[in-house]
PDB file of C-alpha atoms in Angstrom:
ATOM      1  CA  UNK A 185     104.104  93.077  91.011  1.00 64.00           C
ATOM      2  CA  UNK A 186     105.686  90.993  93.776  1.00 73.00           C
ATOM      3  CA  UNK A 187     103.061  89.873  96.134  1.00 79.00           C
ATOM      4  CA  UNK A 188     103.647  87.629  99.019  1.00 78.00           C
ATOM      5  CA  UNK A 189     103.078  84.026  98.787  1.00 79.00           C
ATOM      6  CA  UNK A 190     100.135  84.412 101.267  1.00 82.00           C
ATOM      7  CA  UNK A 191      98.266  87.078  99.246  1.00 86.00           C
ATOM      8  CA  UNK A 192      99.002  85.029  96.197  1.00 88.00           C
ATOM      9  CA  UNK A 193      97.700  81.897  97.609  1.00 89.00           C
ATOM     10  CA  UNK A 194      94.584  83.518  98.698  1.00 91.00           C
ATOM     11  CA  UNK A 195      93.971  85.026  95.377  1.00 92.00           C
ATOM     12  CA  UNK A 196      94.624  81.783  93.343  1.00 94.00           C
ATOM     13  CA  UNK A 197      92.045  79.934  95.774  1.00 95.00           C
ATOM     14  CA  UNK A 198      89.532  82.615  95.073  1.00 95.00           C
ATOM     15  CA  UNK A 199      90.221  82.462  91.390  1.00 95.00           C
ATOM     16  CA  UNK A 200      89.597  78.586  91.424  1.00 95.00           C
ATOM     17  CA  UNK A 201      86.582  78.977  93.509  1.00 95.00           C
ATOM     18  CA  UNK A 202      85.067  81.684  91.325  1.00 94.00           C
ATOM     19  CA  UNK A 203      85.835  79.635  88.115  1.00 94.00           C
ATOM     20  CA  UNK A 204      84.466  76.536  89.775  1.00 94.00           C
ATOM     21  CA  UNK A 205      81.230  78.500  90.503  1.00 94.00           C
ATOM     22  CA  UNK A 206      81.008  80.044  86.964  1.00 92.00           C
ATOM     23  CA  UNK A 207      81.485  76.475  85.498  1.00 92.00           C
ATOM     24  CA  UNK A 208      78.877  74.910  87.641  1.00 92.00           C
ATOM     25  CA  UNK A 209      76.499  77.650  86.861  1.00 91.00           C
ATOM     26  CA  UNK A 210      77.088  77.139  83.272  1.00 90.00           C
ATOM     27  CA  UNK A 211      76.494  73.689  83.403  1.00 90.00           C
ATOM     28  CA  UNK A 212      73.235  73.936  85.351  1.00 91.00           C
ATOM     29  CA  UNK A 213      71.940  76.181  82.778  1.00 88.00           C
ATOM     30  CA  UNK A 214      72.964  73.993  80.006  1.00 88.00           C
ATOM     31  CA  UNK A 215      71.210  71.061  81.883  1.00 90.00           C
ATOM     32  CA  UNK A 216      68.029  73.100  82.158  1.00 89.00           C
ATOM     33  CA  UNK A 217      67.782  74.052  78.497  1.00 88.00           C
ATOM     34  CA  UNK A 218      68.470  70.350  77.447  1.00 87.00           C
ATOM     35  CA  UNK A 219      65.804  69.266  79.739  1.00 89.00           C
ATOM     36  CA  UNK A 220      63.410  71.662  77.942  1.00 88.00           C
ATOM     37  CA  UNK A 221      64.560  70.914  74.549  1.00 88.00           C
ATOM     38  CA  UNK A 222      65.957  67.343  74.346  1.00 90.00           C
ATOM     39  CA  UNK A 223      66.586  67.539  70.651  1.00 89.00           C
ATOM     40  CA  UNK A 224      69.416  70.225  71.366  1.00 85.00           C
ATOM     41  CA  UNK A 225      71.197  67.619  73.528  1.00 87.00           C
ATOM     42  CA  UNK A 226      70.957  65.012  70.763  1.00 88.00           C
ATOM     43  CA  UNK A 227      72.258  67.531  68.229  1.00 85.00           C
ATOM     44  CA  UNK A 228      75.233  68.715  70.268  1.00 83.00           C
ATOM     45  CA  UNK A 229      76.054  64.834  70.989  1.00 86.00           C
ATOM     46  CA  UNK A 230      75.756  64.156  67.190  1.00 86.00           C
ATOM     47  CA  UNK A 231      78.091  67.143  66.443  1.00 83.00           C
ATOM     48  CA  UNK A 232      80.708  65.776  68.942  1.00 83.00           C
ATOM     49  CA  UNK A 233      80.514  62.338  67.537  1.00 84.00           C
ATOM     50  CA  UNK A 234      80.825  63.853  63.908  1.00 80.00           C
ATOM     51  CA  UNK A 235      83.840  65.763  64.855  1.00 79.00           C
ATOM     52  CA  UNK A 236      85.366  62.547  66.252  1.00 77.00           C
ATOM     53  CA  UNK A 237      84.525  60.942  62.989  1.00 75.00           C
ATOM     54  CA  UNK A 238      86.134  63.406  60.932  1.00 74.00           C
ATOM     55  CA  UNK A 239      89.402  63.147  62.746  1.00 74.00           C
ATOM     56  CA  UNK A 240      89.462  59.430  62.534  1.00 76.00           C
ATOM     57  CA  UNK A 241      88.721  59.525  58.836  1.00 72.00           C
ATOM     58  CA  UNK A 242      91.304  62.110  58.176  1.00 70.00           C
ATOM     59  CA  UNK A 243      94.019  59.439  59.346  1.00 72.00           C
ATOM     60  CA  UNK A 244      92.501  56.477  57.359  1.00 69.00           C
ATOM     61  CA  UNK A 245      93.824  54.798  54.338  1.00 64.00           C
ATOM     62  CA  UNK A 246      91.714  54.110  51.024  1.00 62.00           C
ATOM     63  CA  UNK A 247      90.155  55.692  48.069  1.00 62.00           C
ATOM     64  CA  UNK A 248      86.715  56.324  50.025  1.00 70.00           C
ATOM     65  CA  UNK A 249      88.214  58.953  52.310  1.00 71.00           C
ATOM     66  CA  UNK A 250      86.952  62.023  50.305  1.00 78.00           C
ATOM     67  CA  UNK A 251      83.617  60.629  49.911  1.00 79.00           C
ATOM     68  CA  UNK A 252      83.338  59.789  53.598  1.00 76.00           C
ATOM     69  CA  UNK A 253      84.676  63.140  54.605  1.00 77.00           C
ATOM     70  CA  UNK A 254      82.210  64.892  52.371  1.00 78.00           C
ATOM     71  CA  UNK A 255      79.309  62.876  54.055  1.00 80.00           C
ATOM     72  CA  UNK A 256      80.256  63.968  57.498  1.00 78.00           C
ATOM     73  CA  UNK A 257      80.563  67.675  56.397  1.00 81.00           C
ATOM     74  CA  UNK A 258      77.104  67.448  55.017  1.00 84.00           C
ATOM     75  CA  UNK A 259      75.600  65.803  58.099  1.00 83.00           C
ATOM     76  CA  UNK A 260      77.604  68.301  60.260  1.00 82.00           C
ATOM     77  CA  UNK A 261      76.154  71.295  58.358  1.00 87.00           C
ATOM     78  CA  UNK A 262      72.645  69.880  58.515  1.00 85.00           C
ATOM     79  CA  UNK A 263      72.836  69.396  62.321  1.00 84.00           C
ATOM     80  CA  UNK A 264      74.287  72.943  62.694  1.00 84.00           C
ATOM     81  CA  UNK A 265      71.494  74.426  60.783  1.00 89.00           C
ATOM     82  CA  UNK A 266      68.902  72.477  62.868  1.00 84.00           C
ATOM     83  CA  UNK A 267      70.591  73.713  65.889  1.00 85.00           C
ATOM     84  CA  UNK A 268      70.523  77.490  64.887  1.00 85.00           C
ATOM     85  CA  UNK A 269      66.918  76.917  63.942  1.00 89.00           C
ATOM     86  CA  UNK A 270      66.101  75.451  67.457  1.00 86.00           C
ATOM     87  CA  UNK A 271      67.969  78.141  69.246  1.00 84.00           C
ATOM     88  CA  UNK A 272      66.143  80.915  67.251  1.00 84.00           C
ATOM     89  CA  UNK A 273      62.888  79.275  67.830  1.00 83.00           C
ATOM     90  CA  UNK A 274      63.349  78.942  71.654  1.00 83.00           C
ATOM     91  CA  UNK A 275      64.741  82.627  71.657  1.00 84.00           C
ATOM     92  CA  UNK A 276      68.089  81.466  72.957  1.00 83.00           C
ATOM     93  CA  UNK A 277      71.424  82.743  72.693  1.00 81.00           C
ATOM     94  CA  UNK A 278      74.685  80.644  71.590  1.00 80.00           C
ATOM     95  CA  UNK A 279      76.133  81.820  75.015  1.00 79.00           C
ATOM     96  CA  UNK A 280      73.453  80.017  77.044  1.00 80.00           C
ATOM     97  CA  UNK A 281      74.784  76.712  75.946  1.00 82.00           C
ATOM     98  CA  UNK A 282      78.363  77.530  75.316  1.00 84.00           C
ATOM     99  CA  UNK A 283      79.331  80.578  77.407  1.00 86.00           C
ATOM    100  CA  UNK A 284      82.491  82.560  76.932  1.00 88.00           C
ATOM    101  CA  UNK A 285      85.514  81.448  78.996  1.00 89.00           C
ATOM    102  CA  UNK A 286      85.596  82.602  82.646  1.00 91.00           C
ATOM    103  CA  UNK A 287      88.527  84.907  81.667  1.00 92.00           C
ATOM    104  CA  UNK A 288      88.863  85.923  77.880  1.00 92.00           C
ATOM    105  CA  UNK A 289      92.749  86.276  78.478  1.00 92.00           C
ATOM    106  CA  UNK A 290      93.659  83.028  80.442  1.00 93.00           C
ATOM    107  CA  UNK A 291      90.434  81.141  80.629  1.00 92.00           C
ATOM    108  CA  UNK A 292      90.718  81.119  84.406  1.00 92.00           C
ATOM    109  CA  UNK A 293      94.263  79.708  85.064  1.00 93.00           C
ATOM    110  CA  UNK A 294      95.521  82.854  86.136  1.00 93.00           C
ATOM    111  CA  UNK A 295      98.351  83.130  83.759  1.00 93.00           C
ATOM    112  CA  UNK A 296      98.969  83.861  80.109  1.00 92.00           C
ATOM    113  CA  UNK A 297     102.043  81.844  79.356  1.00 90.00           C
ATOM    114  CA  UNK A 298     104.479  82.690  82.311  1.00 88.00           C
ATOM    115  CA  UNK A 299     102.695  86.089  82.905  1.00 91.00           C
ATOM    116  CA  UNK A 300     100.192  86.613  85.679  1.00 91.00           C
ATOM    117  CA  UNK A 301      96.761  87.465  84.058  1.00 93.00           C
ATOM    118  CA  UNK A 302      95.021  90.858  85.019  1.00 91.00           C
ATOM    119  CA  UNK A 303      92.082  88.734  86.457  1.00 94.00           C
ATOM    120  CA  UNK A 304      94.513  87.288  89.270  1.00 93.00           C
ATOM    121  CA  UNK A 305      96.428  90.420  89.637  1.00 89.00           C
ATOM    122  CA  UNK A 306      93.200  92.098  90.459  1.00 89.00           C
ATOM    123  CA  UNK A 307      92.370  89.569  93.037  1.00 92.00           C
ATOM    124  CA  UNK A 308      96.025  89.854  94.529  1.00 90.00           C
ATOM    125  CA  UNK A 309      95.353  93.607  94.900  1.00 86.00           C
ATOM    126  CA  UNK A 310      92.114  92.980  96.613  1.00 87.00           C
ATOM    127  CA  UNK A 311      93.685  90.442  98.969  1.00 88.00           C
ATOM    128  CA  UNK A 312      96.486  92.797  99.964  1.00 83.00           C
ATOM    129  CA  UNK A 313      93.995  95.487 100.709  1.00 81.00           C
ATOM    130  CA  UNK A 314      92.376  93.035 103.076  1.00 82.00           C
ATOM    131  CA  UNK A 315      95.719  92.427 104.717  1.00 78.00           C
ATOM    132  CA  UNK A 316      96.499  96.167 104.838  1.00 77.00           C
ATOM    133  CA  UNK A 317      92.982  96.946 106.334  1.00 73.00           C
ATOM    134  CA  UNK A 318      93.498  94.211 109.091  1.00 68.00           C
ATOM    135  CA  UNK A 319      96.756  96.280 110.228  1.00 68.00           C
ATOM    136  CA  UNK A 320      95.515  99.797 109.835  1.00 70.00           C
ATOM    137  CA  UNK A 321      92.373 101.554 111.335  1.00 64.00           C
ATOM    138  CA  UNK A 322      90.823 102.339 108.002  1.00 65.00           C
ATOM    139  CA  UNK A 323      90.561 106.066 108.519  1.00 72.00           C
ATOM    140  CA  UNK A 324      94.075 106.793 107.114  1.00 75.00           C
ATOM    141  CA  UNK A 325      93.690 109.060 103.930  1.00 84.00           C
ATOM    142  CA  UNK A 326      95.513 112.348 103.076  1.00 92.00           C
ATOM    143  CA  UNK A 327      92.267 114.336 103.309  1.00 88.00           C
ATOM    144  CA  UNK A 328      92.252 113.520 106.977  1.00 88.00           C
ATOM    145  CA  UNK A 329      95.584 115.048 107.725  1.00 91.00           C
ATOM    146  CA  UNK A 330      95.324 118.238 109.755  1.00 91.00           C
ATOM    147  CA  UNK A 331      98.002 120.982 109.752  1.00 93.00           C
ATOM    148  CA  UNK A 332      96.224 123.008 112.351  1.00 91.00           C
ATOM    149  CA  UNK A 333      97.588 120.696 115.098  1.00 91.00           C
ATOM    150  CA  UNK A 334     101.193 122.059 114.404  1.00 92.00           C
ATOM    151  CA  UNK A 335     102.368 125.225 115.892  1.00 92.00           C
ATOM    152  CA  UNK A 336     103.116 128.405 113.849  1.00 92.00           C
ATOM    153  CA  UNK A 337     105.947 129.674 116.042  1.00 91.00           C
ATOM    154  CA  UNK A 338     109.274 129.327 114.227  1.00 89.00           C
ATOM    155  CA  UNK A 339     111.462 126.573 115.741  1.00 84.00           C
ATOM    156  CA  UNK A 340     114.930 128.358 116.733  1.00 83.00           C
ATOM    157  CA  UNK A 341     116.979 125.360 115.553  1.00 81.00           C
ATOM    158  CA  UNK A 342     115.403 125.187 112.103  1.00 81.00           C
ATOM    159  CA  UNK A 343     114.283 128.810 111.464  1.00 84.00           C
ATOM    160  CA  UNK A 344     110.892 127.577 110.420  1.00 89.00           C
ATOM    161  CA  UNK A 345     107.627 126.885 112.254  1.00 93.00           C
ATOM    162  CA  UNK A 346     106.547 123.149 112.543  1.00 92.00           C
ATOM    163  CA  UNK A 347     103.509 123.876 110.608  1.00 95.00           C
ATOM    164  CA  UNK A 348     105.703 125.169 107.680  1.00 94.00           C
ATOM    165  CA  UNK A 349     107.888 122.138 107.917  1.00 94.00           C
ATOM    166  CA  UNK A 350     104.930 119.694 108.268  1.00 95.00           C
ATOM    167  CA  UNK A 351     103.358 121.191 105.136  1.00 96.00           C
ATOM    168  CA  UNK A 352     106.365 120.437 103.127  1.00 95.00           C
ATOM    169  CA  UNK A 353     106.443 117.070 104.548  1.00 96.00           C
ATOM    170  CA  UNK A 354     102.792 116.515 103.762  1.00 96.00           C
ATOM    171  CA  UNK A 355     103.141 117.587 100.286  1.00 96.00           C
ATOM    172  CA  UNK A 356     106.296 115.265  99.848  1.00 97.00           C
ATOM    173  CA  UNK A 357     104.204 112.261 101.243  1.00 97.00           C
ATOM    174  CA  UNK A 358     101.306 112.973  98.767  1.00 96.00           C
ATOM    175  CA  UNK A 359     103.479 113.326  95.778  1.00 97.00           C
ATOM    176  CA  UNK A 360     105.447 110.268  96.678  1.00 97.00           C
ATOM    177  CA  UNK A 361     102.239 108.305  96.830  1.00 96.00           C
ATOM    178  CA  UNK A 362     100.917 109.776  93.625  1.00 95.00           C
ATOM    179  CA  UNK A 363     104.246 109.379  91.645  1.00 96.00           C
ATOM    180  CA  UNK A 364     105.380 105.909  93.189  1.00 96.00           C
ATOM    181  CA  UNK A 365     107.161 103.694  90.774  1.00 94.00           C
ATOM    182  CA  UNK A 366     109.762 100.800  91.077  1.00 91.00           C
ATOM    183  CA  UNK A 367     112.999 102.405  92.121  1.00 92.00           C
ATOM    184  CA  UNK A 368     111.286 105.185  93.872  1.00 96.00           C
ATOM    185  CA  UNK A 369     113.605 106.643  96.618  1.00 97.00           C
ATOM    186  CA  UNK A 370     113.547 105.451 100.255  1.00 98.00           C
ATOM    187  CA  UNK A 371     111.964 107.586 102.982  1.00 98.00           C
ATOM    188  CA  UNK A 372     113.036 108.142 106.615  1.00 98.00           C
ATOM    189  CA  UNK A 373     110.236 109.610 108.702  1.00 98.00           C
ATOM    190  CA  UNK A 374     112.063 111.001 111.700  1.00 96.00           C
ATOM    191  CA  UNK A 375     110.509 112.888 114.763  1.00 94.00           C
ATOM    192  CA  UNK A 376     109.165 112.580 118.123  1.00 93.00           C
ATOM    193  CA  UNK A 377     105.983 110.297 119.066  1.00 93.00           C
ATOM    194  CA  UNK A 378     102.514 111.459 117.963  1.00 92.00           C
ATOM    195  CA  UNK A 379     103.634 113.714 115.022  1.00 94.00           C
ATOM    196  CA  UNK A 380     101.825 111.779 112.412  1.00 93.00           C
ATOM    197  CA  UNK A 381     104.508 109.598 111.102  1.00 95.00           C
ATOM    198  CA  UNK A 382     102.439 106.313 111.329  1.00 92.00           C
ATOM    199  CA  UNK A 383      99.189 108.242 109.817  1.00 93.00           C
ATOM    200  CA  UNK A 384     101.190 109.355 106.834  1.00 96.00           C
ATOM    201  CA  UNK A 385     103.023 106.148 106.124  1.00 95.00           C
ATOM    202  CA  UNK A 386      99.648 104.394 106.226  1.00 92.00           C
ATOM    203  CA  UNK A 387      98.305 106.996 103.947  1.00 94.00           C
ATOM    204  CA  UNK A 388     101.017 106.269 101.408  1.00 96.00           C
ATOM    205  CA  UNK A 389     100.538 102.417 102.146  1.00 93.00           C
ATOM    206  CA  UNK A 390      96.793 102.846 100.864  1.00 90.00           C
ATOM    207  CA  UNK A 391      97.396 104.874  98.019  1.00 92.00           C
ATOM    208  CA  UNK A 392     100.228 102.862  96.509  1.00 93.00           C
ATOM    209  CA  UNK A 393      98.349  99.654  97.019  1.00 90.00           C
ATOM    210  CA  UNK A 394      95.445 101.243  95.059  1.00 87.00           C
ATOM    211  CA  UNK A 395      97.736 101.939  92.222  1.00 89.00           C
ATOM    212  CA  UNK A 396      98.464  98.065  91.995  1.00 86.00           C
ATOM    213  CA  UNK A 397     101.536  97.883  93.703  1.00 91.00           C
ATOM    214  CA  UNK A 398     102.471  95.196  96.365  1.00 90.00           C
ATOM    215  CA  UNK A 399     102.796  96.932  99.816  1.00 93.00           C
ATOM    216  CA  UNK A 400     103.919  95.347 103.060  1.00 92.00           C
ATOM    217  CA  UNK A 401     103.336  97.437 106.163  1.00 92.00           C
ATOM    218  CA  UNK A 402     104.348  96.238 109.586  1.00 92.00           C
ATOM    219  CA  UNK A 403     106.010  97.419 112.580  1.00 93.00           C
ATOM    220  CA  UNK A 404     109.655  96.783 113.367  1.00 95.00           C
ATOM    221  CA  UNK A 405     108.946  94.603 116.225  1.00 94.00           C
ATOM    222  CA  UNK A 406     106.726  92.318 114.022  1.00 92.00           C
ATOM    223  CA  UNK A 407     109.250  92.198 111.292  1.00 94.00           C
ATOM    224  CA  UNK A 408     111.893  91.068 113.774  1.00 94.00           C
ATOM    225  CA  UNK A 409     109.579  88.305 115.330  1.00 92.00           C
ATOM    226  CA  UNK A 410     108.772  87.173 111.881  1.00 91.00           C
ATOM    227  CA  UNK A 411     112.574  86.443 111.086  1.00 91.00           C
ATOM    228  CA  UNK A 412     112.968  84.950 114.498  1.00 90.00           C
ATOM    229  CA  UNK A 413     110.027  82.596 113.757  1.00 87.00           C
ATOM    230  CA  UNK A 414     111.550  81.509 110.584  1.00 86.00           C
ATOM    231  CA  UNK A 415     114.930  80.980 112.288  1.00 78.00           C
ATOM    232  CA  UNK A 416     113.679  78.924 114.865  1.00 74.00           C
ATOM    233  CA  UNK A 417     110.393  77.565 113.366  1.00 67.00           C
ATOM    234  CA  UNK A 418     111.516  75.829 110.264  1.00 61.00           C
ATOM    235  CA  UNK A 419     110.295  76.406 106.761  1.00 58.00           C
ATOM    236  CA  UNK A 420     108.021  79.553 107.039  1.00 63.00           C
ATOM    237  CA  UNK A 421     109.780  81.592 104.275  1.00 64.00           C
ATOM    238  CA  UNK A 422     106.794  83.636 103.390  1.00 68.00           C
ATOM    239  CA  UNK A 423     106.885  85.471 106.681  1.00 76.00           C
ATOM    240  CA  UNK A 424     110.180  86.952 105.715  1.00 86.00           C
ATOM    241  CA  UNK A 425     110.373  86.848 101.976  1.00 87.00           C
ATOM    242  CA  UNK A 426     107.600  89.423 101.587  1.00 88.00           C
ATOM    243  CA  UNK A 427     109.841  92.059 103.323  1.00 92.00           C
ATOM    244  CA  UNK A 428     112.444  91.494 100.892  1.00 92.00           C
ATOM    245  CA  UNK A 429     110.435  91.265  97.736  1.00 90.00           C
ATOM    246  CA  UNK A 430     107.427  93.741  97.860  1.00 91.00           C
ATOM    247  CA  UNK A 431     107.358  96.700  95.840  1.00 94.00           C
ATOM    248  CA  UNK A 432     107.123  99.055  98.981  1.00 96.00           C
ATOM    249  CA  UNK A 433     108.055  97.928 102.403  1.00 96.00           C
ATOM    250  CA  UNK A 434     106.916 100.194 105.239  1.00 96.00           C
ATOM    251  CA  UNK A 435     108.367  99.727 108.731  1.00 96.00           C
ATOM    252  CA  UNK A 436     106.819 101.472 111.587  1.00 95.00           C
ATOM    253  CA  UNK A 437     108.261 102.329 115.064  1.00 94.00           C
ATOM    254  CA  UNK A 438     111.892 101.380 114.217  1.00 96.00           C
ATOM    255  CA  UNK A 439     113.742 101.688 117.661  1.00 94.00           C
ATOM    256  CA  UNK A 440     110.865 100.474 119.801  1.00 92.00           C
ATOM    257  CA  UNK A 441     112.196  96.766 119.577  1.00 92.00           C
ATOM    258  CA  UNK A 442     114.652  95.240 121.900  1.00 90.00           C
ATOM    259  CA  UNK A 443     118.081  95.716 119.955  1.00 90.00           C
ATOM    260  CA  UNK A 444     120.162  92.624 119.792  1.00 94.00           C
ATOM    261  CA  UNK A 445     122.998  91.228 117.560  1.00 94.00           C
ATOM    262  CA  UNK A 446     120.082  89.200 115.733  1.00 95.00           C
ATOM    263  CA  UNK A 447     117.797  92.207 115.062  1.00 95.00           C
ATOM    264  CA  UNK A 448     120.866  94.198 113.957  1.00 96.00           C
ATOM    265  CA  UNK A 449     121.510  91.335 111.312  1.00 96.00           C
ATOM    266  CA  UNK A 450     118.079  91.120 110.184  1.00 96.00           C
ATOM    267  CA  UNK A 451     117.778  95.177 109.863  1.00 97.00           C
ATOM    268  CA  UNK A 452     120.825  95.320 107.937  1.00 97.00           C
ATOM    269  CA  UNK A 453     119.879  92.608 105.550  1.00 96.00           C
ATOM    270  CA  UNK A 454     116.448  93.985 105.025  1.00 97.00           C
ATOM    271  CA  UNK A 455     117.841  97.272 104.277  1.00 97.00           C
ATOM    272  CA  UNK A 456     120.775  96.567 102.075  1.00 97.00           C
ATOM    273  CA  UNK A 457     118.967  93.790 100.153  1.00 96.00           C
ATOM    274  CA  UNK A 458     116.177  96.342  99.271  1.00 96.00           C
ATOM    275  CA  UNK A 459     118.825  99.020  98.446  1.00 96.00           C
ATOM    276  CA  UNK A 460     120.709  96.774  96.211  1.00 96.00           C
ATOM    277  CA  UNK A 461     117.512  95.789  94.222  1.00 94.00           C
ATOM    278  CA  UNK A 462     116.050  99.342  94.163  1.00 95.00           C
ATOM    279  CA  UNK A 463     113.128  98.228  96.085  1.00 96.00           C
ATOM    280  CA  UNK A 464     111.906 101.360  98.258  1.00 97.00           C
ATOM    281  CA  UNK A 465     111.294 101.415 101.917  1.00 98.00           C
ATOM    282  CA  UNK A 466     109.632 103.709 104.377  1.00 98.00           C
ATOM    283  CA  UNK A 467     111.162 103.695 107.740  1.00 98.00           C
ATOM    284  CA  UNK A 468     109.545 105.745 110.639  1.00 97.00           C
ATOM    285  CA  UNK A 469     111.349 106.242 114.055  1.00 97.00           C
ATOM    286  CA  UNK A 470     111.187 108.252 117.026  1.00 96.00           C
ATOM    287  CA  UNK A 471     115.028 108.252 117.387  1.00 95.00           C
ATOM    288  CA  UNK A 472     117.113 111.426 116.466  1.00 94.00           C
ATOM    289  CA  UNK A 473     119.990 111.085 113.969  1.00 94.00           C
ATOM    290  CA  UNK A 474     122.525 110.801 116.914  1.00 95.00           C
ATOM    291  CA  UNK A 475     120.174 108.116 118.575  1.00 96.00           C
ATOM    292  CA  UNK A 476     120.203 106.052 115.467  1.00 96.00           C
ATOM    293  CA  UNK A 477     124.025 106.143 115.235  1.00 96.00           C
ATOM    294  CA  UNK A 478     124.269 105.171 118.923  1.00 95.00           C
ATOM    295  CA  UNK A 479     121.756 102.420 118.722  1.00 95.00           C
ATOM    296  CA  UNK A 480     122.545 100.697 115.359  1.00 96.00           C
ATOM    297  CA  UNK A 481     125.802  99.758 113.656  1.00 95.00           C
ATOM    298  CA  UNK A 482     127.507 102.075 111.478  1.00 96.00           C
ATOM    299  CA  UNK A 483     126.508 100.177 108.405  1.00 96.00           C
ATOM    300  CA  UNK A 484     122.773 100.489 109.168  1.00 97.00           C
ATOM    301  CA  UNK A 485     123.048 104.011 110.414  1.00 96.00           C
ATOM    302  CA  UNK A 486     124.821 104.929 107.203  1.00 96.00           C
ATOM    303  CA  UNK A 487     122.311 103.521 105.032  1.00 96.00           C
ATOM    304  CA  UNK A 488     119.283 104.953 106.883  1.00 97.00           C
ATOM    305  CA  UNK A 489     120.716 108.577 107.129  1.00 96.00           C
ATOM    306  CA  UNK A 490     122.764 108.523 103.768  1.00 95.00           C
ATOM    307  CA  UNK A 491     120.730 106.446 101.357  1.00 96.00           C
ATOM    308  CA  UNK A 492     117.177 107.415 102.538  1.00 97.00           C
ATOM    309  CA  UNK A 493     115.551 110.765 102.030  1.00 96.00           C
ATOM    310  CA  UNK A 494     114.707 112.075 105.345  1.00 96.00           C
ATOM    311  CA  UNK A 495     111.343 113.831 106.349  1.00 96.00           C
ATOM    312  CA  UNK A 496     111.374 115.446 109.447  1.00 94.00           C
ATOM    313  CA  UNK A 497     108.318 115.621 111.670  1.00 95.00           C
ATOM    314  CA  UNK A 498     108.035 118.539 114.247  1.00 92.00           C
ATOM    315  CA  UNK A 499     105.543 119.741 116.774  1.00 90.00           C
ATOM    316  CA  UNK A 500     103.754 118.571 119.787  1.00 88.00           C
ATOM    317  CA  UNK A 501     102.300 115.193 120.444  1.00 82.00           C
ATOM    318  CA  UNK A 502      98.902 115.331 118.631  1.00 83.00           C
ATOM    319  CA  UNK A 503      97.392 112.248 120.540  1.00 79.00           C
ATOM    320  CA  UNK A 504      97.777 114.392 123.702  1.00 74.00           C
ATOM    321  CA  UNK A 505      95.866 117.337 122.106  1.00 69.00           C
ATOM    322  CA  UNK A 506      92.683 115.589 121.073  1.00 64.00           C
TER     323      UNK A 506
END
């Protein structure tokens, strides 16, 4: 999963801190045991010296090497037997002195070879959820979506009622979140203000993140601000790379920003790069198809209206009904 550099840095820091605490607690337990049973400390020190002596002897020349190795072996076995007896007499487990690695797979490094270990992935997921929680209200879940806000009278232009249409849109969003995968289709949420676009996109964000995928959720205005900060503020690439590399990018309120040549260029780059890499997006906008064509370049409008699956939102502004 392609987590942003900020999420990855925070996860790595947490992993290092948790491993340091684990090692510190293990050392404190070991010191406490050695204080209560000094002979155990002496035996462990002797065993380490014995191992070093065995290695040195193995590289020695001479006829006495086999006898020397045998003597070291006997001494080592005697020390191990005494150690086992002391541990048993003190009712101590071997793990009290030599605890297992912080992580059985990576030892606490966060990587198995070049592959990110599950322990670091889990911390990345937790940090990503914190990041999403700071942007969302915390109330967004599919169970909280209410269809009774939408009228049952058929819309003359569509031949179905807003409630029927929104029921289909709601089912599509739930299925999208449940079945999300790399290479999933991109969605365009289109409809007037206050119809649930932000709410359902946030529901998808939480559900997809809970499934272990990297999700970036932001407003169109913030996306453009971040690209502008990188353009004029030097090396802050993480501000923008997250929009290009995450598994799912959700851009809310497209069309509320001040449209300039720069924002058009950024929007085209983000949409085009993600489409080429099969990285899905969800874009929500209050603009109609014709308004999108008027506001954005033909290349942008063509991709939004042709390469995205359009989910229509219809009804009355729910915010005014509460």
